[in-house]
N, CA and C of each residue as an Amber inpcrd file, in Angstrom:
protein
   324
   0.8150000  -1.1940000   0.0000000   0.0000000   0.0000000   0.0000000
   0.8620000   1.2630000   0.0000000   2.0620000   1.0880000   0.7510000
   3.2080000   2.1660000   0.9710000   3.5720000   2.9120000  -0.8450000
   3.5220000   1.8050000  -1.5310000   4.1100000   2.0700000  -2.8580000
   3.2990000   2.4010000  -3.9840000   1.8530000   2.2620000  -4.0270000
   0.9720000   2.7220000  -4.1300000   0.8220000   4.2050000  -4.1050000
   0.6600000   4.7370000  -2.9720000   0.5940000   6.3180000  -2.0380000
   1.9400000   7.0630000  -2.7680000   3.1020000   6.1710000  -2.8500000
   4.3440000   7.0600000  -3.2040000   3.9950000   7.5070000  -4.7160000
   3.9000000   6.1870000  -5.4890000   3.6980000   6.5320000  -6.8860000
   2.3320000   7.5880000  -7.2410000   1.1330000   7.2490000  -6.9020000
   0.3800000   8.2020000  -7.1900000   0.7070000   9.9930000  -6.3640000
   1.5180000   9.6290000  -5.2540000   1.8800000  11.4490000  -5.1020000
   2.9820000  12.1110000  -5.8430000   3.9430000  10.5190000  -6.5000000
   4.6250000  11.2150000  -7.2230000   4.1870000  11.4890000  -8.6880000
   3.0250000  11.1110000  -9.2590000   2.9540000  11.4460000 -10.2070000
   1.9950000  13.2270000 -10.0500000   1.0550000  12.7870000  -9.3120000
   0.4140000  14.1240000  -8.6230000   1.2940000  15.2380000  -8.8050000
   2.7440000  15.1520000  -8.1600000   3.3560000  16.4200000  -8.3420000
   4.0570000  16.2800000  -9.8770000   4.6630000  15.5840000 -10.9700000
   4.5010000  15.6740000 -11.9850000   3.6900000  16.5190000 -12.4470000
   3.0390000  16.0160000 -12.1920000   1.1370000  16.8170000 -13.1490000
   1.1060000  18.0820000 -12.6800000   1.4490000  18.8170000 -11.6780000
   1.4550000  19.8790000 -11.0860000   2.7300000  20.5300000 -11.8650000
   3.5740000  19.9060000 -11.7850000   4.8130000  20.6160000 -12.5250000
   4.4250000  20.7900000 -13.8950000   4.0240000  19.7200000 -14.4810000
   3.3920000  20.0550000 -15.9620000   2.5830000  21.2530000 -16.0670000
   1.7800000  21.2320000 -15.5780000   0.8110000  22.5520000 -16.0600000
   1.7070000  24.1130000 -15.6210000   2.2910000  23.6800000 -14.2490000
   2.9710000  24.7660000 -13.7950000   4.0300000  25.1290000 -15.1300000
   4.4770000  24.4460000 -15.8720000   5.8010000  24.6710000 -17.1810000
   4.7980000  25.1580000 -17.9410000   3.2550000  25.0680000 -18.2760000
   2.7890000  25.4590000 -19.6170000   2.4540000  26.8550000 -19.2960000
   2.1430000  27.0300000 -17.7770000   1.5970000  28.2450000 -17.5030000
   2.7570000  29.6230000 -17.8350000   4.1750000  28.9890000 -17.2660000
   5.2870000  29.8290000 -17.3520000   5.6840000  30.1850000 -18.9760000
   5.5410000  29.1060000 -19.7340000   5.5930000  29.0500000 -20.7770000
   4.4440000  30.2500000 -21.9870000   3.3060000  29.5990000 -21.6050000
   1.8830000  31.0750000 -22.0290000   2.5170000  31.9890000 -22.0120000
   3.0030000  32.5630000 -20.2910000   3.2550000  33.6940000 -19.9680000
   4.2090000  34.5280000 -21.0430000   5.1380000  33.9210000 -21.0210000
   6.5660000  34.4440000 -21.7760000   5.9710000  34.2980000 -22.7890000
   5.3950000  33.4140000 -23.9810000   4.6900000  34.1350000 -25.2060000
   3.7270000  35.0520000 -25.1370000   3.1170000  35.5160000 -24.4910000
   2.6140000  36.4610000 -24.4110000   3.1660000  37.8550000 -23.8790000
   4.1500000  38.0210000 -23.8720000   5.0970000  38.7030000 -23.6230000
   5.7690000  39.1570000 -24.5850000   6.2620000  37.7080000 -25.3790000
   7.0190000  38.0050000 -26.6550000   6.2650000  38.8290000 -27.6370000
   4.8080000  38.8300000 -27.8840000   3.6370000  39.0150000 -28.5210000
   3.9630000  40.6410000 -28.5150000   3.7980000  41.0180000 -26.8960000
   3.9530000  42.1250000 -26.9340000   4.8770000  43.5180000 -27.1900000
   6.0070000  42.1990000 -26.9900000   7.0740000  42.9820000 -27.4670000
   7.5160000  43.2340000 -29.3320000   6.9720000  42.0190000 -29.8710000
   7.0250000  42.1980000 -31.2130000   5.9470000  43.3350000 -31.6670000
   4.8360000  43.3840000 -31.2400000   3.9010000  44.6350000 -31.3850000
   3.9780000  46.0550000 -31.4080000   5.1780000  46.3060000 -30.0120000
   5.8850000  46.9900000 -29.5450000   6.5510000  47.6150000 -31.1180000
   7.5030000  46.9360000 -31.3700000   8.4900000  46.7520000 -32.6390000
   7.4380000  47.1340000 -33.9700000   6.6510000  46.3970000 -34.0550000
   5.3840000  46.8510000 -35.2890000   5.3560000  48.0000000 -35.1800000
   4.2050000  48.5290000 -33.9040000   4.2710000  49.7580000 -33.8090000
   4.9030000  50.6600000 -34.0930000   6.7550000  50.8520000 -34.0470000
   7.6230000  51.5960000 -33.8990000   7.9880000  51.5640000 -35.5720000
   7.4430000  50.7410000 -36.2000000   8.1690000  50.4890000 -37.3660000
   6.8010000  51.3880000 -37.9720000   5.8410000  50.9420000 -37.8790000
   4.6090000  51.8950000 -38.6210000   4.6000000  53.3350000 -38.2570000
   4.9430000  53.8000000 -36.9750000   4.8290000  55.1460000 -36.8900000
   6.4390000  55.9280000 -37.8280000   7.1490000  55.1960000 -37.6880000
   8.8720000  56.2390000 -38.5300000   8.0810000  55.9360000 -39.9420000
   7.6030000  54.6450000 -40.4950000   6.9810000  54.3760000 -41.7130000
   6.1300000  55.8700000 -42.2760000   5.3870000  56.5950000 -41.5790000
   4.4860000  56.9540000 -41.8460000   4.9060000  58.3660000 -41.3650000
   5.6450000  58.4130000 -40.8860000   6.5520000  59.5430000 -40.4150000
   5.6300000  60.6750000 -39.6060000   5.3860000  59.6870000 -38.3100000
   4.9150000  60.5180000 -37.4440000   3.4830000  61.0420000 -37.3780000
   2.7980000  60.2120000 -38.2720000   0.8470000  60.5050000 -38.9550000
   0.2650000  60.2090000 -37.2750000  -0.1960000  61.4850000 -37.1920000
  -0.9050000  61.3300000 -36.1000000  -2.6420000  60.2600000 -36.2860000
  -2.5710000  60.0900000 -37.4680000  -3.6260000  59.0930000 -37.6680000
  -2.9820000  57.9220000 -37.6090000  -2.3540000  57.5260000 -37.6300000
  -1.4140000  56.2210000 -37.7020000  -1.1580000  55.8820000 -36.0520000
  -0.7290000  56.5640000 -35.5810000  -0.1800000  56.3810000 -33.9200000
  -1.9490000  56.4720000 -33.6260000  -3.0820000  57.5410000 -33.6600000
  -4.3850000  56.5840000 -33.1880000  -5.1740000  55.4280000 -33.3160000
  -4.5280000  54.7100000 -34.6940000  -5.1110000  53.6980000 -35.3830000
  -4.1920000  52.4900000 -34.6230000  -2.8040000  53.1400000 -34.3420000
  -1.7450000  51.7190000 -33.5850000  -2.6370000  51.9620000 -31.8560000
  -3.2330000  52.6320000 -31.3840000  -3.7870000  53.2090000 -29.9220000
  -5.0430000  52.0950000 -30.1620000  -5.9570000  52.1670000 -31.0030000
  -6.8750000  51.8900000 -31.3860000  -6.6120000  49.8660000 -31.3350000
  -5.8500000  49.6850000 -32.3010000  -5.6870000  48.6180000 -32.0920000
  -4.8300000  47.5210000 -30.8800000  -4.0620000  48.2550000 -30.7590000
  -3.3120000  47.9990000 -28.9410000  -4.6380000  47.7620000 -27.9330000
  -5.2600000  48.2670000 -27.9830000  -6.5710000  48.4680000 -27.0700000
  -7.3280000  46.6080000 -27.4500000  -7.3200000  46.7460000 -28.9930000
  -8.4580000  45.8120000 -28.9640000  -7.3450000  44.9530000 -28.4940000
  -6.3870000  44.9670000 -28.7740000  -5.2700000  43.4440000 -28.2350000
  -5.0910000  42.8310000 -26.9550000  -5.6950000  44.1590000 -26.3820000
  -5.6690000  43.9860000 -24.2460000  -4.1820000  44.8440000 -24.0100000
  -3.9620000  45.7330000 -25.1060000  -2.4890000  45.9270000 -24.3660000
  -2.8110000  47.7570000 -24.3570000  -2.0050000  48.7030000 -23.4700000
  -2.5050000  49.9010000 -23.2150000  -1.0260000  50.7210000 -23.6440000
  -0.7860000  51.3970000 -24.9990000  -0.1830000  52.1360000 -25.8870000
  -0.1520000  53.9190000 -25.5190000   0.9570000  54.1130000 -25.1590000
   1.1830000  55.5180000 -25.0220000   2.5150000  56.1520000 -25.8570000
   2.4040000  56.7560000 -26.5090000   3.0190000  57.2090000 -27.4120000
   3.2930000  59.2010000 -27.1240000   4.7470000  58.8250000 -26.8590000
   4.7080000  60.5840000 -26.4000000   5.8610000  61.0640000 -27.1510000
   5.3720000  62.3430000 -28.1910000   5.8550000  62.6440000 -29.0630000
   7.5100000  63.8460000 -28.7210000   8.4070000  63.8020000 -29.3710000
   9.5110000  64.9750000 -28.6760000  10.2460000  64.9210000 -29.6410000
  10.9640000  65.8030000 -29.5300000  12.4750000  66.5220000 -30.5210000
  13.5650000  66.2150000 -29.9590000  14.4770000  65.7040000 -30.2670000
  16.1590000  65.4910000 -30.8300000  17.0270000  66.7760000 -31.6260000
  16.7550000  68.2560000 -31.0760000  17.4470000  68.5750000 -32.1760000
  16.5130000  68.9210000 -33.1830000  17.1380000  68.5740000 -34.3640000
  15.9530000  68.7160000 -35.5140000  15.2490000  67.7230000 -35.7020000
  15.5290000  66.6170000 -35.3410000  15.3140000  65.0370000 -35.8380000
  13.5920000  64.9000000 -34.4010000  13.1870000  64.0490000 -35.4400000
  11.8260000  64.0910000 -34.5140000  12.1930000  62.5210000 -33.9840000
  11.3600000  62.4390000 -32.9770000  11.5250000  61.4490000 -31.8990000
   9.7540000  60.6670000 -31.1960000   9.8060000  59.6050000 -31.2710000
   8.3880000  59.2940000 -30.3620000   8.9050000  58.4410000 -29.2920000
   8.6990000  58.4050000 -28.1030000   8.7900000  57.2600000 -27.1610000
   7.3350000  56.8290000 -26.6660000   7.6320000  55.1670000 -27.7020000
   6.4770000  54.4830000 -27.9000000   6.3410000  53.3230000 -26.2610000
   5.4420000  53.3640000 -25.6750000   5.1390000  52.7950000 -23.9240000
   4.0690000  51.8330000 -24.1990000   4.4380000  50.3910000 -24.2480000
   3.6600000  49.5990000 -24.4380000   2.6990000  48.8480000 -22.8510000
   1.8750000  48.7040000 -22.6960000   1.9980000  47.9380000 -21.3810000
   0.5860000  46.7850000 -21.1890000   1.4900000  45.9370000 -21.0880000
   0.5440000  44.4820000 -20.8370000   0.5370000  43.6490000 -19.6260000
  -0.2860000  42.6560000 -19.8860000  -0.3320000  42.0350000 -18.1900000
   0.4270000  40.8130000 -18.3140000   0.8170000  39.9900000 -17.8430000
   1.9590000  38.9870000 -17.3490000   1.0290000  38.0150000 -16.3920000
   0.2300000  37.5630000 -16.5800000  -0.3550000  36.0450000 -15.8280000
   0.1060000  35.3380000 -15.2570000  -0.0720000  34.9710000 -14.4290000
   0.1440000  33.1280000 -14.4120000  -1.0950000  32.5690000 -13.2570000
  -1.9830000  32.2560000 -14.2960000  -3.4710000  31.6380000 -13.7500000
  -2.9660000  30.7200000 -12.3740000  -2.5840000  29.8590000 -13.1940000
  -1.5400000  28.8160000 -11.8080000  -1.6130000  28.8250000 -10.3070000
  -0.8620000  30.1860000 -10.2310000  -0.2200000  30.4050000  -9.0500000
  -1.0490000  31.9090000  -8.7510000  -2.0900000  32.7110000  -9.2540000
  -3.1260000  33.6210000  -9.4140000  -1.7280000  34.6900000  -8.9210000
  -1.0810000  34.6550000 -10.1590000  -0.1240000  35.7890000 -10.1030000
  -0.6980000  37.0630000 -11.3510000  -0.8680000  37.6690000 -11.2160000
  -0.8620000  39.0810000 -12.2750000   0.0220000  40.5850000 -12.2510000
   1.0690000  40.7990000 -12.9930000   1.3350000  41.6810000 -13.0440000
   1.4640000  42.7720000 -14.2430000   1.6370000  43.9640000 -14.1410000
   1.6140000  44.4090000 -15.5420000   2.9500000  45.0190000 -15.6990000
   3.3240000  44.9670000 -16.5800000   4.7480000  45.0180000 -17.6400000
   4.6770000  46.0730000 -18.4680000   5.6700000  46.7750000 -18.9690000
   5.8510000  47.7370000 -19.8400000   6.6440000  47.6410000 -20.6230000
   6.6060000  47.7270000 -21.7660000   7.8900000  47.5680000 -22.2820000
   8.2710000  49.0660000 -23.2250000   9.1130000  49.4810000 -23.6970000
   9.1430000  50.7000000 -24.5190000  10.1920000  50.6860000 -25.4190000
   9.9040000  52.0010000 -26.3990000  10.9440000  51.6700000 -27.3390000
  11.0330000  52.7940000 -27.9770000  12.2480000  53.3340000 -28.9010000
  12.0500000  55.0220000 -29.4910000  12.1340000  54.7090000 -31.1810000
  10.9420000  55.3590000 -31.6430000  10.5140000  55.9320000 -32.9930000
  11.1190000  57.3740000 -33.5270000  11.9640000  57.0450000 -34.4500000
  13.0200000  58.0340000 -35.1370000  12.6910000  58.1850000 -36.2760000
């Protein structure tokens, strides 16, 4: 009966570790997600060179994605500048962890 109890708790925590790796795993792609978006973003606004319709349409869609886009416009000199502020949430259902993340990046 001893060996029984061992094997089924050791698989128990297996199974716990499993889901616990997929959860960590989600997390960080969804992360990556945001950071490539991040990068989109930055590439469509220099693309478009600064279209203030363009940076509401990247606002616009950041929103529908769950992610919250701030874009604050400034000068270099002569050279124009945006510092693009991405910010998303970081999960882990799992362990009922939530935090939110920012990531940023500059549009030249």
């Amino acid at each position: 009966m001893k060996h029984v109890i061992e094997a089924f708790s050791v698989l128990f925590v297996m199974i716990l570790n499993l889901f616990l790796c997929m959860t960590v795993l989600t997390a960080s792609a969804d992360a990556a997600a945001a950071k490539r978006f991040t990068a989109d973003v930055v590439a469509e606004i220099e693309n478009s060179n600064f279209n203030s319709r363009v940076v509401e349409s990247c606002r616009i869609r950041a929103e529908k994605s769950g992610y919250e886009l701030a874009v604050i416009p400034g000068n270099y000199g002569k050279q124009k500048l945006a510092r693009v502020r991405l910010t998303y949430s970081y999960r882990l259902p799992l362990l009922a962890l939530e935090a939110h993340k920012t990531t940023e990046a500059v549009a030249r």
